PDB file of C-alpha atoms in Angstrom:
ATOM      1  CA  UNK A 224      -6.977  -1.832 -26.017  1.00  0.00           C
ATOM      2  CA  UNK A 225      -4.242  -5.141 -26.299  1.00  0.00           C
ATOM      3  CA  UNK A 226      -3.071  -6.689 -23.336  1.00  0.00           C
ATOM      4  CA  UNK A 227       0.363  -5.412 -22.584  1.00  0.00           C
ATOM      5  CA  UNK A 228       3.359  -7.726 -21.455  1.00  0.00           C
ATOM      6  CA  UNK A 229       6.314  -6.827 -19.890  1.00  0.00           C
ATOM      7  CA  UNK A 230       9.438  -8.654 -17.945  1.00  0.00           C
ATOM      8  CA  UNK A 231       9.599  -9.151 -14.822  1.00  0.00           C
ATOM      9  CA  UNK A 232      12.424 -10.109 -12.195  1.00  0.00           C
ATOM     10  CA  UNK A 233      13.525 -13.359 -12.829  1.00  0.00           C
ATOM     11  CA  UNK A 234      12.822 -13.661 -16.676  1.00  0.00           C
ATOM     12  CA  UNK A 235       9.253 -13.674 -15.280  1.00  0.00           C
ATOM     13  CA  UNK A 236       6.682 -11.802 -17.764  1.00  0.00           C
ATOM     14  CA  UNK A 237       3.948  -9.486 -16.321  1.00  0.00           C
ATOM     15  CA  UNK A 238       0.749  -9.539 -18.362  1.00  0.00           C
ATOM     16  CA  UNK A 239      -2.315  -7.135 -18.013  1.00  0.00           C
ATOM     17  CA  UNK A 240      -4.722  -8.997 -19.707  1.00  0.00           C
ATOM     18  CA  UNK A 241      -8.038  -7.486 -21.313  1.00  0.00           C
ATOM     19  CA  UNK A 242     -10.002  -8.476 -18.282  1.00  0.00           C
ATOM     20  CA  UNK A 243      -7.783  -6.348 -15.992  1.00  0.00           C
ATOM     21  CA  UNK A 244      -8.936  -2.935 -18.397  1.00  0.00           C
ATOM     22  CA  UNK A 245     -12.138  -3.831 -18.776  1.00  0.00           C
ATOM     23  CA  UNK A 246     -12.197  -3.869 -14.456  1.00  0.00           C
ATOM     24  CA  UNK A 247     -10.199  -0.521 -14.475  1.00  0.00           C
ATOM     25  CA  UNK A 248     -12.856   0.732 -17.090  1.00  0.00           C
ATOM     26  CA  UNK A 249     -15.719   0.147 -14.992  1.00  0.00           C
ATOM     27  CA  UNK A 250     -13.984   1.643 -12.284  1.00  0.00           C
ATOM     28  CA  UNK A 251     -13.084   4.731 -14.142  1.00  0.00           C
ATOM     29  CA  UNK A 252     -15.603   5.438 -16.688  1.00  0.00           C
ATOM     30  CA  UNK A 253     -18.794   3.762 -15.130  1.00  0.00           C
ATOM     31  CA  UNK A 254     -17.773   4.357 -11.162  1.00  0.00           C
ATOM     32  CA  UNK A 255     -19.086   0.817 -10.842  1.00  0.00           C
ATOM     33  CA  UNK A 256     -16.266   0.434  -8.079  1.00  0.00           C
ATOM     34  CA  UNK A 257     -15.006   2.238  -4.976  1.00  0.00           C
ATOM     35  CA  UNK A 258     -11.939   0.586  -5.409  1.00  0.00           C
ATOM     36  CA  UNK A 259      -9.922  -2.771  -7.313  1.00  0.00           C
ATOM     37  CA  UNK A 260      -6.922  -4.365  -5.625  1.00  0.00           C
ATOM     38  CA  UNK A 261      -4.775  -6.276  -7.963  1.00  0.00           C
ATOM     39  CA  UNK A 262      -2.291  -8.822  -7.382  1.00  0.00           C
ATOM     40  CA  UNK A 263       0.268 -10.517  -9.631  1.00  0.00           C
ATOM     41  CA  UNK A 264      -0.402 -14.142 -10.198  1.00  0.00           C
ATOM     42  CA  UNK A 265       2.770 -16.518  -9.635  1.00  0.00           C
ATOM     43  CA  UNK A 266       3.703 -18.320 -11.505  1.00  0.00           C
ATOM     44  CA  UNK A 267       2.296 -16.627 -14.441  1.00  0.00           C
ATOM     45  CA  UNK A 268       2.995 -13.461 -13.911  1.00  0.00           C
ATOM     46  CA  UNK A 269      -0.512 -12.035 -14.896  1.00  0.00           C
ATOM     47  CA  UNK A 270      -1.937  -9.156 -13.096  1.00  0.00           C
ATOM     48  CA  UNK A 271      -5.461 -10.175 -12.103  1.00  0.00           C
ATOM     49  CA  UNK A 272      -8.007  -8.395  -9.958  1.00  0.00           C
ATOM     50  CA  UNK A 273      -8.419  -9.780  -6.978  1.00  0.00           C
ATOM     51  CA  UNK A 274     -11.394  -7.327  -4.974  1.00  0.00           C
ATOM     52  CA  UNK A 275     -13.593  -5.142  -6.704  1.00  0.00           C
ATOM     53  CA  UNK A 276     -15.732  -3.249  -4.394  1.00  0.00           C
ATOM     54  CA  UNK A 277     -19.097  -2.209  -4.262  1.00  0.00           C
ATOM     55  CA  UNK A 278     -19.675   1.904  -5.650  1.00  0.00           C
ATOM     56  CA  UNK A 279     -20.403   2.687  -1.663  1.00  0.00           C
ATOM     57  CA  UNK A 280     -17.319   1.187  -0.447  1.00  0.00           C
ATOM     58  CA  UNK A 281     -15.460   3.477   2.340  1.00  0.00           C
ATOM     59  CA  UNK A 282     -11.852   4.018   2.881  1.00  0.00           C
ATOM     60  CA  UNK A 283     -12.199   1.247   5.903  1.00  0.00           C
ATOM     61  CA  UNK A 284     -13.221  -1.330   3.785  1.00  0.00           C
ATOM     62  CA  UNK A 285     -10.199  -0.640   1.185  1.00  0.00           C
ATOM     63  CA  UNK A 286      -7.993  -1.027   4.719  1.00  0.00           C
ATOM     64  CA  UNK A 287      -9.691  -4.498   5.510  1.00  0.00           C
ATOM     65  CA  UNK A 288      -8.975  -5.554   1.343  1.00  0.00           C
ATOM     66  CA  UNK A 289      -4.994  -5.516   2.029  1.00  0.00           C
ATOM     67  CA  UNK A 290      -3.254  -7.777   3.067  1.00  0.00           C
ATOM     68  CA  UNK A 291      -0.508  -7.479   5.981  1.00  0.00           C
ATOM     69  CA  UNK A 292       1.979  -9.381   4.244  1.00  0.00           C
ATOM     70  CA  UNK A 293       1.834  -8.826   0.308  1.00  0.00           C
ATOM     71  CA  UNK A 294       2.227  -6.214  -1.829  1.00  0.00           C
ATOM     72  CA  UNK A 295      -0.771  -5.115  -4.626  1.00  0.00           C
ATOM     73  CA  UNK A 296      -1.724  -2.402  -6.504  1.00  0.00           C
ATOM     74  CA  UNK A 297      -4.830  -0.708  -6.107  1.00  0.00           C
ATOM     75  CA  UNK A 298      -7.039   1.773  -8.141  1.00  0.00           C
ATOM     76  CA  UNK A 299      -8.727   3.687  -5.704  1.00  0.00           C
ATOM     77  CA  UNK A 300     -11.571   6.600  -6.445  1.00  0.00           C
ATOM     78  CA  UNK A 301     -10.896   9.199  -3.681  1.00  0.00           C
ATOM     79  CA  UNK A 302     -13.957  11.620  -3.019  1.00  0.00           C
ATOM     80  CA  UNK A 303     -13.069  14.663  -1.486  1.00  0.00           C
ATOM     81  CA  UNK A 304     -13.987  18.587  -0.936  1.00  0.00           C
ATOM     82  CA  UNK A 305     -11.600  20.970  -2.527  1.00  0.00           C
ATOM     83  CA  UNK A 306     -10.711  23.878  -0.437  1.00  0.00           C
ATOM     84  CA  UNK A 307     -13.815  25.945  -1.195  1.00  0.00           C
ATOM     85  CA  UNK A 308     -16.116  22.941   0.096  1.00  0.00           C
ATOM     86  CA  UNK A 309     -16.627  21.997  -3.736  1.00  0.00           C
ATOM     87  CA  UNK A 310     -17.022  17.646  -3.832  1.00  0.00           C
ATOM     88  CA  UNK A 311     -14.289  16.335  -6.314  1.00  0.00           C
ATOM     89  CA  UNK A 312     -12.939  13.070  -6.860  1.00  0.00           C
ATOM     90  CA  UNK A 313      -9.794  11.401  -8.171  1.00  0.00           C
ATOM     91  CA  UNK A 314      -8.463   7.972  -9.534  1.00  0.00           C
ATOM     92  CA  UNK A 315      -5.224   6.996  -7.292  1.00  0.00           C
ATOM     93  CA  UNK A 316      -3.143   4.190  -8.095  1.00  0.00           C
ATOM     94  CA  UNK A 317      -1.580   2.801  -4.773  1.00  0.00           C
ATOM     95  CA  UNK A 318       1.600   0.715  -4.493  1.00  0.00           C
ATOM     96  CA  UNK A 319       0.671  -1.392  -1.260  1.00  0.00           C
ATOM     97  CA  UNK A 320       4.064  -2.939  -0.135  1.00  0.00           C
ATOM     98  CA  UNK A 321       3.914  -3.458   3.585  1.00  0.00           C
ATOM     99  CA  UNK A 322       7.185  -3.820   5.520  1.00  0.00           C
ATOM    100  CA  UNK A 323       6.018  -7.511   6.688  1.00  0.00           C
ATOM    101  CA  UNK A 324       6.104  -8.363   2.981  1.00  0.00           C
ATOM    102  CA  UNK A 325       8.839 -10.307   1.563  1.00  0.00           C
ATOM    103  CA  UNK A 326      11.422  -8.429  -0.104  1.00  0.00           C
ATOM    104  CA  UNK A 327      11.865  -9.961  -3.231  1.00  0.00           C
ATOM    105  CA  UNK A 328       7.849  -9.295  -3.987  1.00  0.00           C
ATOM    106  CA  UNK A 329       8.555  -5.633  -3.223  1.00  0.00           C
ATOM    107  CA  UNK A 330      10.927  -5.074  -5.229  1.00  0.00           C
ATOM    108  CA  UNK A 331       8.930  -7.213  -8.037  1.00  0.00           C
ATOM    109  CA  UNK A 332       6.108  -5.039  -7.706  1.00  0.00           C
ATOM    110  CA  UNK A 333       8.047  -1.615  -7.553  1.00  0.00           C
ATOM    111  CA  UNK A 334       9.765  -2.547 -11.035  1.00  0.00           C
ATOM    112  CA  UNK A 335       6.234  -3.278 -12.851  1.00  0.00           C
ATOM    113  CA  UNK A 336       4.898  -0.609 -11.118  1.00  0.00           C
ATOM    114  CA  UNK A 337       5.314   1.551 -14.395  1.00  0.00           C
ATOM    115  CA  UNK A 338       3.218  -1.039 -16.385  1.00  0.00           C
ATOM    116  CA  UNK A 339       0.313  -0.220 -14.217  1.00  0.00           C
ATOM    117  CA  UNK A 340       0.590   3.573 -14.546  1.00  0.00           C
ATOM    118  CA  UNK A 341       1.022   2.940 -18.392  1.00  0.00           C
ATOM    119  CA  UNK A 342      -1.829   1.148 -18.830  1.00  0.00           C
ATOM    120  CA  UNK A 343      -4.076   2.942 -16.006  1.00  0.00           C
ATOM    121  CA  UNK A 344      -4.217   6.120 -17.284  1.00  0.00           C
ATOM    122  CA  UNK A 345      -5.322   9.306 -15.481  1.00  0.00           C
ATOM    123  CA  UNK A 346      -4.443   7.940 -12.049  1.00  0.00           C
ATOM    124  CA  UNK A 347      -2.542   9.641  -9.061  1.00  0.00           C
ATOM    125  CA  UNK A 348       0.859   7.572  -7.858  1.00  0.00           C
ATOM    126  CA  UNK A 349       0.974   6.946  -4.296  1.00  0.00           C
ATOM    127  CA  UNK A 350       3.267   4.458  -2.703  1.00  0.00           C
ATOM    128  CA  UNK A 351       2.097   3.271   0.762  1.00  0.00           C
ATOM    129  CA  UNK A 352       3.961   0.595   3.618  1.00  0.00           C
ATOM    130  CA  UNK A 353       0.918   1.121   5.998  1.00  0.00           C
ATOM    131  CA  UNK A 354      -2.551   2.389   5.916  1.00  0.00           C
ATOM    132  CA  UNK A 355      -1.623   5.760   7.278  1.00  0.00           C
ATOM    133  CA  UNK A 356       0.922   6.587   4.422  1.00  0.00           C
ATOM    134  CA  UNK A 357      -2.159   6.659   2.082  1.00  0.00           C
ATOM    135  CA  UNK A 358      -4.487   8.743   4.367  1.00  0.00           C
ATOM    136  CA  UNK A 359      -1.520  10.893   4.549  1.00  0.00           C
ATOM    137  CA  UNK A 360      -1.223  11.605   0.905  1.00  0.00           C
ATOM    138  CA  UNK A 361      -4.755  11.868   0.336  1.00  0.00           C
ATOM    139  CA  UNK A 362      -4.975  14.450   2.358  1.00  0.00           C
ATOM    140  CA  UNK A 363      -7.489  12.708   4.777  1.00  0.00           C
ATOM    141  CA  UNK A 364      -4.679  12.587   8.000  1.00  0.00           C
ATOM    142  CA  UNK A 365      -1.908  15.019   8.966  1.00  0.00           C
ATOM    143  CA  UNK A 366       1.495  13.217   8.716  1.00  0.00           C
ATOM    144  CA  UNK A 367       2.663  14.490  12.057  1.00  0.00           C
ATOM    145  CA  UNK A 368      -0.971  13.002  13.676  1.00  0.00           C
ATOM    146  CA  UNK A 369      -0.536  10.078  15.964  1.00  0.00           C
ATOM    147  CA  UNK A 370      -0.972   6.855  14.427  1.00  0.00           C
ATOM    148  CA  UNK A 371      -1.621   3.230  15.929  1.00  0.00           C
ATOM    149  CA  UNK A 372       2.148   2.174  14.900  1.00  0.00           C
ATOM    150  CA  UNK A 373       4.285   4.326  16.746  1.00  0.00           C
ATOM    151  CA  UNK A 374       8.271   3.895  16.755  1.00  0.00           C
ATOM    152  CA  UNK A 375       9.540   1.484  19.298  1.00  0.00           C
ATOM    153  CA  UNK A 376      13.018   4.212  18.768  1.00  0.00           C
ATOM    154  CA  UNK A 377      13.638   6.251  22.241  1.00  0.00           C
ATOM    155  CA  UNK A 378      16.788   8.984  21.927  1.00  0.00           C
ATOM    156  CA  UNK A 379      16.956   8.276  25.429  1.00  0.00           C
ATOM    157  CA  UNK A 380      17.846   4.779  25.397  1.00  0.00           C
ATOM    158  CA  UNK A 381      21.457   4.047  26.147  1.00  0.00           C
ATOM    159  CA  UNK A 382      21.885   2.591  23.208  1.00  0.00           C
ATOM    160  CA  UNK A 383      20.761   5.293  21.059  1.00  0.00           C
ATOM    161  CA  UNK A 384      23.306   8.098  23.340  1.00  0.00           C
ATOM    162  CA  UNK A 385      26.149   5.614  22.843  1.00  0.00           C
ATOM    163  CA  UNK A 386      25.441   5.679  18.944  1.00  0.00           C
ATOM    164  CA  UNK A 387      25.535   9.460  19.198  1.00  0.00           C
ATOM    165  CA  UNK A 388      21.857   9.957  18.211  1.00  0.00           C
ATOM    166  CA  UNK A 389      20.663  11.601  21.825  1.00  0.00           C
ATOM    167  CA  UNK A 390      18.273  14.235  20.885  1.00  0.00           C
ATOM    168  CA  UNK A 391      19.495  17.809  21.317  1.00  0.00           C
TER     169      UNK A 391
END
């Protein structure tokens, strides 16, 4: 497996060095991980792993590994029961870009995202702004459940009825 290079915004380069595979290998093959959150280094652009967890790591430990205010990429082993009450599991790569994040880091991270699914194989794309957007597609919430961020938007306010956006 070479490390694999690829440019960035900027003229930046993003590298995922040998180390970074190796990590995503032990996750993977060896399930010597719950979960890896990566980050990309400035200003050299490598990809570098920046929490592996422990193999009995739960999802609220993952939740406690982002931050509030960067994007990162994380490999995530998902343990569930199919349907029929069967356990499975799956590899999910997550594209954590929370709204309090910078925009010019989001939009870095969304165009290398492909270099991570490339090089990640056999992973499940998710793309997440908020810890609920990844319980959602996991399959662990409902998306119409209550969450602790609700919308500050009321169709009742008088400035929504003078935009024309009153509820029906």
């Amino acid at each position: 497996m070479a490390a694999e290079e690829t440019k960035g915004d900027g003229g930046g380069v993003v590298e995922i060095g040998e180390d970074v595979l190796a990590a995503f290998q032990a996750l993977k093959l060896r399930r010597k991980h719950r979960f890896i959150v990566f980050k990309i280094e400035e200003p050299s652009y490598k990809l570098t792993a920046e929490t592996a967890s422990a193999p009995k790591a739960t999802f609220e430990d993952l939740k406690k590994a982002l931050p509030n205010t960067e994007p990162r990429y994380v490999v995530y082993d998902h343990e569930y029961k199919t349907a029929d009450g069967r356990p499975a599991d799956k590899l999910v790569l997550i594209s954590w870009q929370p709204e309090s994040s910078r925009p010019h880091l989001r939009t870095f991270y969304s165009s290398q995202k492909h270099k991570c699914t490339a090089a990640f194989s056999g992973v499940e794309d998710v793309f997440a702004r908020r810890a609920l957007d990844i319980e959602v597609a996991l399959g662990m919430k409902k998306a119409d459940e209550d969450s602790d961020e609700e919308s500050d938007w009321d169709p009742d306010d008088e400035g929504a009825v003078a935009l024309g956006m009153k509820k029906a």
